[in-house]
Short mmCIF file of C-alpha atoms and ligand atoms in Angstrom, two decimals:
data_model
loop_
_atom_site.label_atom_id
_atom_site.label_comp_id
_atom_site.label_asym_id
_atom_site.label_seq_id
_atom_site.Cartn_x
_atom_site.Cartn_y
_atom_site.Cartn_z
CA MET X 1 -22.65 -8.05 -5.45
CA ILE X 2 -19.40 -6.08 -5.01
CA PRO X 3 -18.13 -7.49 -1.67
CA TYR X 4 -16.41 -5.31 0.95
CA GLY X 5 -13.36 -7.56 0.81
CA LYS X 6 -12.14 -10.49 -1.24
CA GLN X 7 -9.03 -12.66 -1.66
CA ASN X 8 -6.80 -12.73 -4.73
CA ILE X 9 -5.75 -16.26 -5.80
CA SER X 10 -3.20 -16.60 -8.61
CA GLU X 11 -2.23 -19.61 -10.75
CA GLU X 12 1.03 -19.68 -8.75
CA ASP X 13 -0.96 -19.98 -5.51
CA ILE X 14 -2.90 -22.92 -6.94
CA ALA X 15 0.26 -24.61 -8.21
CA ALA X 16 1.92 -24.19 -4.79
CA VAL X 17 -1.04 -25.85 -3.04
CA VAL X 18 -1.21 -28.69 -5.58
CA LYS X 19 2.52 -29.29 -5.15
CA VAL X 20 2.04 -29.81 -1.42
CA LEU X 21 -0.94 -32.10 -2.01
CA ARG X 22 1.28 -34.30 -4.18
CA SER X 23 4.10 -34.30 -1.61
CA ASP X 24 4.73 -36.50 1.43
CA PHE X 25 3.61 -33.92 3.99
CA ILE X 26 0.23 -32.17 4.05
CA THR X 27 0.83 -31.11 7.65
CA GLN X 28 3.95 -30.77 9.87
CA GLY X 29 6.31 -30.64 6.87
CA PRO X 30 8.94 -28.26 5.50
CA THR X 31 6.65 -25.54 4.08
CA LEU X 32 5.44 -24.13 7.39
CA PRO X 33 8.93 -23.08 8.55
CA ARG X 34 9.50 -21.45 5.16
CA PHE X 35 6.25 -19.48 5.48
CA GLU X 36 7.19 -18.48 9.03
CA ARG X 37 10.64 -17.33 7.87
CA ALA X 38 9.07 -15.26 5.07
CA ILE X 39 6.78 -13.48 7.57
CA ALA X 40 9.57 -12.91 10.12
CA THR X 41 11.86 -11.52 7.41
CA HIS X 42 9.20 -9.21 6.01
CA ALA X 43 8.23 -7.98 9.48
CA GLY X 44 11.81 -7.63 10.66
CA ALA X 45 11.21 -9.87 13.69
CA ALA X 46 13.45 -12.67 14.95
CA HIS X 47 10.75 -15.35 15.24
CA CYS X 48 7.41 -16.27 13.71
CA ILE X 49 4.96 -18.99 14.81
CA ALA X 50 2.07 -19.69 12.43
CA VAL X 51 -1.18 -21.22 13.69
CA ASN X 52 -4.66 -22.09 12.40
CA SER X 53 -6.24 -18.65 13.08
CA ALA X 54 -5.50 -15.24 14.55
CA THR X 55 -7.92 -16.15 17.33
CA SER X 56 -5.69 -19.12 18.27
CA ALA X 57 -2.67 -16.83 18.00
CA LEU X 58 -4.22 -14.34 20.44
CA HIS X 59 -5.08 -17.19 22.83
CA ILE X 60 -1.62 -18.78 22.98
CA GLY X 61 0.00 -15.34 22.87
CA LEU X 62 -1.73 -14.42 26.12
CA LEU X 63 -0.93 -17.83 27.64
CA ALA X 64 2.74 -17.41 26.72
CA LEU X 65 2.63 -14.05 28.57
CA ASP X 66 1.36 -15.98 31.62
CA VAL X 67 -2.15 -14.55 31.53
CA GLY X 68 -4.51 -16.56 33.72
CA PRO X 69 -7.29 -16.27 36.30
CA GLY X 70 -7.01 -13.10 38.38
CA ASP X 71 -5.21 -11.20 35.59
CA LEU X 72 -6.60 -8.26 33.69
CA VAL X 73 -6.34 -7.66 29.92
CA TRP X 74 -7.33 -4.36 28.27
CA THR X 75 -8.18 -3.90 24.62
CA SER X 76 -10.18 -1.68 22.26
CA PRO X 77 -14.00 -1.78 22.11
CA ILE X 78 -13.79 -1.29 18.31
CA SER X 79 -12.45 -4.65 17.22
CA PHE X 80 -13.61 -8.12 16.31
CA VAL X 81 -14.76 -10.05 19.40
CA ALA X 82 -11.70 -12.35 19.16
CA SER X 83 -9.45 -9.61 20.62
CA SER X 84 -11.20 -9.78 23.99
CA ASN X 85 -12.54 -13.36 23.86
CA ALA X 86 -8.93 -14.60 23.88
CA ALA X 87 -8.40 -13.12 27.36
CA LEU X 88 -11.57 -14.82 28.61
CA TYR X 89 -10.32 -18.20 27.26
CA CYS X 90 -7.36 -17.77 29.65
CA GLY X 91 -9.70 -17.19 32.60
CA ALA X 92 -8.58 -13.55 32.82
CA ASP X 93 -10.86 -10.51 33.13
CA VAL X 94 -11.26 -8.03 30.30
CA ASP X 95 -11.78 -4.29 30.14
CA PHE X 96 -11.81 -1.77 27.29
CA VAL X 97 -10.18 1.60 26.63
CA ASP X 98 -12.17 4.01 24.46
CA ILE X 99 -10.94 4.90 20.97
CA ALA X 100 -9.50 8.13 19.58
CA PRO X 101 -12.02 10.10 17.49
CA ASP X 102 -9.72 10.47 14.45
CA THR X 103 -7.95 7.10 14.02
CA PHE X 104 -10.46 4.84 15.88
CA ASN X 105 -7.46 3.16 17.48
CA MET X 106 -7.13 2.94 21.26
CA ASP X 107 -6.94 6.49 22.66
CA MET X 108 -3.59 6.83 24.43
CA GLN X 109 -4.84 9.68 26.61
CA ALA X 110 -7.83 7.61 27.71
CA LEU X 111 -5.41 4.75 28.39
CA ALA X 112 -3.16 7.03 30.48
CA SER X 113 -6.09 8.21 32.62
CA LYS X 114 -7.44 4.70 33.08
CA LEU X 115 -4.00 3.40 34.09
CA LYS X 116 -3.65 6.15 36.69
CA LEU X 117 -6.97 5.20 38.26
CA ALA X 118 -6.17 1.48 38.03
CA LYS X 119 -2.85 1.98 39.78
CA ALA X 120 -4.53 3.82 42.65
CA ALA X 121 -7.11 1.02 42.90
CA GLY X 122 -4.44 -1.72 42.64
CA CYS X 123 -5.86 -3.31 39.50
CA LEU X 124 -3.42 -2.65 36.67
CA PRO X 125 -3.68 -4.74 33.49
CA LYS X 126 -1.10 -7.48 32.87
CA VAL X 127 -1.42 -7.16 29.09
CA VAL X 128 -2.75 -4.42 26.79
CA ILE X 129 -3.88 -5.47 23.29
CA PRO X 130 -3.77 -2.50 20.91
CA VAL X 131 -5.75 -3.22 17.71
CA HIS X 132 -4.40 -1.63 14.52
CA ILE X 133 -7.84 -0.89 13.16
CA SER X 134 -8.29 -0.89 9.38
CA GLY X 135 -4.54 -1.53 9.02
CA ARG X 136 -3.23 1.68 10.60
CA SER X 137 -0.85 1.24 13.52
CA CYS X 138 -1.74 2.52 16.97
CA ASP X 139 0.48 5.21 18.51
CA MET X 140 3.04 2.65 19.66
CA LYS X 141 5.54 5.18 21.04
CA ALA X 142 2.94 6.68 23.37
CA LEU X 143 1.90 3.15 24.36
CA ASP X 144 5.54 2.23 25.01
CA MET X 145 5.99 5.13 27.44
CA LEU X 146 2.96 3.92 29.39
CA ARG X 147 4.19 0.32 29.19
CA LYS X 148 7.47 1.41 30.78
CA SER X 149 5.85 3.40 33.57
CA TYR X 150 3.14 0.86 34.46
CA GLY X 151 4.89 -2.42 33.61
CA PHE X 152 2.24 -4.14 31.48
CA LYS X 153 3.01 -6.25 28.42
CA VAL X 154 1.88 -5.49 24.88
CA LEU X 155 0.36 -7.95 22.41
CA GLU X 156 -0.50 -6.20 19.13
CA ASP X 157 -3.63 -7.36 17.30
CA ALA X 158 -2.34 -6.59 13.80
CA SER X 159 -4.95 -8.81 12.11
CA HIS X 160 -5.58 -5.92 9.66
CA ALA X 161 -2.04 -4.66 9.41
CA ILE X 162 0.44 -7.06 7.80
CA GLY X 163 2.33 -4.87 5.32
CA ALA X 164 1.72 -1.64 7.25
CA ASN X 165 4.54 0.59 8.49
CA TYR X 166 5.02 2.55 11.68
CA ASP X 167 7.91 4.92 12.28
CA GLY X 168 9.71 3.59 9.20
CA ARG X 169 9.52 -0.04 10.37
CA PRO X 170 7.10 -2.84 9.44
CA VAL X 171 4.23 -3.64 11.79
CA GLY X 172 5.22 -6.98 13.34
CA CYS X 173 8.81 -5.96 14.13
CA CYS X 174 7.85 -5.88 17.84
CA ASP X 175 9.98 -2.79 18.57
CA TYR X 176 7.35 -1.75 21.12
CA SER X 177 5.66 -5.03 21.99
CA GLU X 178 6.28 -8.55 23.24
CA LEU X 179 4.14 -10.15 20.50
CA CYS X 180 2.28 -9.24 17.33
CA VAL X 181 -0.60 -11.21 15.75
CA PHE X 182 -1.61 -11.37 12.06
CA SER X 183 -4.76 -12.94 10.52
CA PHE X 184 -4.93 -14.70 7.17
CA HIS X 185 -8.72 -14.93 6.85
CA PRO X 186 -9.71 -14.35 3.18
CA VAL X 187 -10.89 -10.76 3.77
CA LYS X 188 -7.52 -9.77 5.27
CA ILE X 189 -4.42 -8.62 3.35
CA ILE X 190 -3.01 -12.08 2.54
CA THR X 191 -4.82 -15.37 3.07
CA THR X 192 -4.33 -19.04 3.95
CA GLY X 193 -8.09 -19.76 4.01
CA GLU X 194 -8.03 -19.74 7.80
CA GLY X 195 -4.80 -18.93 9.58
CA GLY X 196 -2.80 -16.61 11.77
CA ALA X 197 0.71 -16.00 13.02
CA LEU X 198 2.64 -14.39 15.86
CA THR X 199 5.94 -12.55 15.61
CA THR X 200 8.33 -11.89 18.49
CA ASN X 201 11.97 -11.07 19.20
CA ASP X 202 11.98 -13.10 22.43
CA PRO X 203 13.36 -16.65 21.92
CA LEU X 204 11.74 -17.92 25.11
CA LEU X 205 8.29 -16.70 24.04
CA ALA X 206 8.84 -18.27 20.59
CA LYS X 207 9.63 -21.59 22.21
CA ARG X 208 6.58 -21.44 24.47
CA LEU X 209 4.33 -20.58 21.53
CA ALA X 210 5.68 -23.45 19.43
CA ALA X 211 4.83 -25.84 22.27
CA LEU X 212 1.41 -24.31 23.02
CA ARG X 213 0.25 -24.69 19.42
CA SER X 214 0.91 -28.45 19.61
CA HIS X 215 -0.40 -29.80 22.96
CA GLY X 216 2.47 -28.36 25.01
CA ILE X 217 4.71 -31.09 23.60
CA THR X 218 8.44 -30.82 22.94
CA ARG X 219 10.51 -33.19 20.79
CA ASP X 220 13.75 -31.34 21.44
CA ALA X 221 16.02 -33.65 23.45
CA ASN X 222 17.72 -30.63 25.07
CA ASP X 223 14.45 -29.66 26.75
CA MET X 224 13.51 -33.10 28.05
CA GLU X 225 13.68 -34.37 31.58
CA ARG X 226 14.70 -37.83 30.30
CA TYR X 227 15.21 -39.55 26.95
CA ASP X 228 13.74 -43.01 26.38
CA GLY X 229 14.47 -43.30 22.65
CA PRO X 230 13.72 -41.87 19.23
CA TRP X 231 9.91 -42.17 19.69
CA TYR X 232 9.99 -40.14 22.88
CA TYR X 233 8.39 -36.72 23.45
CA GLU X 234 7.40 -34.83 26.57
CA GLN X 235 4.43 -32.63 27.42
CA HIS X 236 5.42 -29.75 29.67
CA SER X 237 2.39 -27.46 29.50
CA LEU X 238 -1.29 -27.71 28.56
CA GLY X 239 -1.34 -26.80 24.86
CA TYR X 240 -3.78 -27.21 21.99
CA ASN X 241 -3.88 -28.42 18.42
CA TYR X 242 -3.65 -25.01 16.76
CA ARG X 243 -1.33 -26.17 13.97
CA MET X 244 -1.43 -24.76 10.44
CA THR X 245 -1.38 -27.36 7.62
CA GLU X 246 1.22 -27.47 4.84
CA ILE X 247 -1.60 -26.76 2.38
CA GLN X 248 -2.32 -23.46 4.15
CA ALA X 249 1.37 -22.63 4.58
CA ALA X 250 2.00 -23.18 0.84
CA LEU X 251 -0.82 -20.78 -0.04
CA GLY X 252 0.47 -18.27 2.50
CA LEU X 253 4.07 -18.50 1.29
CA SER X 254 2.92 -17.96 -2.28
CA GLN X 255 0.76 -14.99 -1.17
CA MET X 256 3.70 -13.43 0.71
CA ALA X 257 5.41 -12.86 -2.66
CA ARG X 258 2.58 -10.42 -3.50
CA LEU X 259 2.14 -8.77 -0.07
CA ASP X 260 3.81 -5.50 -1.10
CA LEU X 261 1.82 -5.43 -4.33
CA PHE X 262 -1.45 -6.05 -2.44
CA VAL X 263 -0.79 -3.20 -0.02
CA GLN X 264 0.36 -0.85 -2.76
CA ARG X 265 -2.84 -1.41 -4.77
CA ARG X 266 -5.03 -1.03 -1.68
CA ARG X 267 -3.26 2.25 -0.93
CA GLU X 268 -3.84 3.48 -4.50
CA LEU X 269 -7.53 2.63 -4.29
CA ALA X 270 -7.80 4.33 -0.89
CA GLU X 271 -6.16 7.47 -2.29
CA ARG X 272 -8.56 7.32 -5.23
CA TYR X 273 -11.54 7.15 -2.83
CA ASP X 274 -10.06 10.21 -1.09
CA ARG X 275 -9.96 12.13 -4.35
CA ILE X 276 -13.44 11.23 -5.57
CA LEU X 277 -15.06 11.76 -2.17
CA SER X 278 -13.18 14.94 -1.26
CA ASN X 279 -16.18 17.22 -1.93
CA SER X 280 -18.74 14.96 -0.28
CA ASP X 281 -20.33 15.28 3.16
CA PHE X 282 -18.62 12.13 4.34
CA ILE X 283 -15.81 12.27 6.87
CA LEU X 284 -12.90 10.41 5.28
CA PRO X 285 -10.27 8.29 7.06
CA VAL X 286 -6.98 9.87 8.14
CA LEU X 287 -4.31 9.78 5.48
CA ASP X 288 -0.96 8.05 5.61
CA ASN X 289 1.91 10.20 6.85
CA ASP X 290 5.62 9.80 7.49
CA GLU X 291 5.02 8.12 10.84
CA SER X 292 2.28 5.72 9.81
CA ARG X 293 1.45 3.96 6.55
CA SER X 294 -1.70 1.83 6.73
CA ALA X 295 -2.09 -1.58 5.07
CA TRP X 296 -5.59 -0.32 4.11
CA HIS X 297 -7.54 -3.39 5.17
CA LEU X 298 -10.63 -1.17 5.45
CA TYR X 299 -11.71 2.18 4.04
CA VAL X 300 -14.19 3.54 6.58
CA VAL X 301 -16.19 6.72 5.88
CA ARG X 302 -18.43 8.36 8.45
CA LEU X 303 -21.65 10.32 8.13
CA SER X 304 -21.18 13.85 9.43
CA GLU X 305 -22.32 14.86 12.91
CA GLY X 306 -26.02 15.16 13.51
CA ILE X 307 -27.09 12.51 10.99
CA LYS X 308 -29.19 9.92 12.75
CA PRO X 309 -28.34 6.21 12.87
CA LEU X 310 -31.58 5.56 10.95
CA THR X 311 -30.12 7.48 8.01
CA ARG X 312 -27.12 5.20 7.96
CA LEU X 313 -29.35 2.15 8.01
CA HIS X 314 -31.28 3.48 5.00
CA LEU X 315 -28.08 4.29 3.15
CA ILE X 316 -26.60 0.83 3.82
CA ASN X 317 -29.85 -0.86 2.75
CA LYS X 318 -29.91 1.22 -0.44
CA LEU X 319 -26.27 0.42 -1.27
CA ARG X 320 -26.83 -3.27 -0.61
CA SER X 321 -29.89 -3.30 -2.87
CA ASP X 322 -27.65 -1.62 -5.49
CA GLY X 323 -25.35 -4.65 -5.19
CA ILE X 324 -22.67 -2.98 -3.08
CA GLY X 325 -21.60 -4.98 -0.03
CA VAL X 326 -20.94 -2.14 2.38
CA ASN X 327 -20.45 -3.20 5.98
CA VAL X 328 -19.85 -1.86 9.49
CA HIS X 329 -16.61 -2.54 11.38
CA TYR X 330 -17.22 -3.08 14.20
CA ILE X 331 -20.14 -3.38 16.56
CA PRO X 332 -18.50 -2.23 19.85
CA ILE X 333 -17.67 -5.42 21.75
CA PRO X 334 -19.30 -4.15 25.01
CA ARG X 335 -22.61 -3.97 23.06
CA GLN X 336 -22.66 -7.75 22.56
CA PRO X 337 -25.25 -9.46 24.77
CA PHE X 338 -22.52 -11.78 26.08
CA TYR X 339 -20.44 -8.81 27.24
CA ARG X 340 -23.46 -6.94 28.64
CA ASN X 341 -24.11 -10.03 30.72
CA LEU X 342 -20.57 -9.67 32.06
CA GLY X 343 -21.60 -6.20 33.28
CA PHE X 344 -20.40 -3.92 30.48
CA ASP X 345 -22.39 -0.84 29.55
CA PRO X 346 -21.54 0.42 26.03
CA GLN X 347 -22.10 4.00 27.24
CA GLN X 348 -18.82 3.66 29.16
CA PHE X 349 -17.14 4.04 25.73
CA PRO X 350 -18.87 7.05 24.16
CA VAL X 351 -16.36 7.65 21.34
CA ALA X 352 -16.72 4.03 20.22
CA GLU X 353 -20.52 4.41 20.33
CA GLY X 354 -20.42 7.60 18.23
CA TYR X 355 -18.09 5.96 15.73
CA TYR X 356 -20.31 2.87 15.50
CA GLU X 357 -23.41 4.91 14.69
CA SER X 358 -21.74 6.78 11.83
CA ALA X 359 -19.27 4.34 10.21
CA ILE X 360 -19.58 2.60 6.84
CA SER X 361 -16.84 0.36 5.39
CA LEU X 362 -16.69 0.78 1.62
CA PRO X 363 -15.49 -2.15 -0.52
CA LEU X 364 -11.69 -2.32 -0.82
CA TYR X 365 -9.67 -5.23 -2.16
CA TYR X 366 -6.81 -5.90 -4.54
CA ASP X 367 -8.93 -6.92 -7.56
CA MET X 368 -11.47 -4.08 -7.29
CA THR X 369 -11.55 -2.16 -10.57
CA GLU X 370 -11.73 1.61 -10.91
CA ASP X 371 -15.08 1.16 -12.70
CA GLU X 372 -16.40 -0.73 -9.67
CA GLN X 373 -15.08 2.00 -7.42
CA ASP X 374 -16.80 4.67 -9.52
CA THR X 375 -20.08 2.72 -9.31
CA ILE X 376 -19.74 2.51 -5.52
CA VAL X 377 -19.13 6.24 -5.20
CA LYS X 378 -21.97 7.09 -7.58
CA CYS X 379 -24.44 4.99 -5.56
CA LEU X 380 -23.10 6.45 -2.32
CA LEU X 381 -23.55 10.04 -3.48
CA GLU X 382 -26.81 9.55 -5.39
CA PRO X 383 -29.16 12.23 -4.04
CA ALA X 384 -32.10 9.82 -4.44
CA GLY X 385 -30.61 7.76 -1.68
CA PHE X 386 -30.84 10.68 0.70
CA GLN X 387 -34.17 12.08 -0.54
CA THR X 388 -36.02 8.93 0.47
CA ILE X 389 -34.63 9.48 3.95
CA PHE X 390 -35.41 13.06 4.92
C1 PLP F 401 -10.09 -11.09 11.74
C2 PLP F 401 -9.73 -10.60 13.08
C3 PLP F 401 -9.42 -11.45 14.15
C4 PLP F 401 -9.60 -12.93 14.07
O1 PLP F 401 -8.93 -13.50 13.02
P1 PLP F 401 -9.17 -15.05 12.66
O2 PLP F 401 -7.97 -15.36 11.82
O3 PLP F 401 -10.44 -15.09 11.88
O4 PLP F 401 -9.24 -15.82 13.90
C5 PLP F 401 -9.00 -10.89 15.35
N1 PLP F 401 -8.90 -9.56 15.50
C6 PLP F 401 -9.21 -8.71 14.51
C7 PLP F 401 -9.05 -7.24 14.73
C8 PLP F 401 -9.66 -9.20 13.27
O5 PLP F 401 -10.00 -8.35 12.31
#
């Protein structure tokens, strides 16, 4: 089976992990800060805090922004459930803003209208979580104008987008946000097995995050109310054990050396899909331009208007039986039974619904060969696949 995504592990990665296993520290050692520094440097941000998943990063990110019961967090309906679950962990309420029909990122016009109504009703969001879907940045300048007029905070879910660029700067630089979250799950751009990280330019937020990932404990004598001796630490907030191990950090640090290479190859393969599919009936993803260069986590094609969802199901079943692991990203979060039980109706987000019924993620990963890509495209375009349908 050709998977839709897959990690690349080099001999150097393996050696880096083995080295840590033979060292004194397999957690809470010197490798984690080095990994964090590598991310912060690459992203052009002042601080980085790595944790055991992007989900944990979203959770403590919202807590560091003081999100709690009675607060409102808005995000995109086309994302992994973690983007909105994190707000619910904090006891906050969640709502969604429909996506734009071309980029599938949060629609800034829909956001503007929803904010206007929310202001009149006295229920503005405290935090907005834009999701850089498939690795392409949201329109952060439009979001920033709204942030300034309505006073909400911005936490970027850049789980797909480490290595992407927006307006000539790396995603993660936090030019237009308080915090930015990356994921290192094996299907993402770089991996630590499980893992995630936050970047920020705010030293106070960085300090809060460092405490929240480890029980809310500080060991810094300058921050303590008293000092009993060298064993002493103080807990100042209710944190968690969301720490990343040295084993994971060593893998991540080793992977960071190939981040640019990974993104470059993904971009080449995406451009190659564009060329081979240019005469097909599929609607192809928007291309990179001067303002936005995607990290190409996903290559999502859509069936043209008027093709029924059943057709897509047949096509996906056919491709899977051909050994091609096509997938759908994502099921709109408001469709999930858990969210319906909270009162959401997916029809409130019609663009997300239309996207969901027509989208197919084609395989895309660093090690995919051009032969594999040709096989995928051949199976996708095979008329037999369609003839059994109509
Ligand atoms: C993968 C992903 C997450 C969760 O990442 P984990 O590291 O698995 O917790 C959150 N948001 C988006 C958009 C993702 O794709």
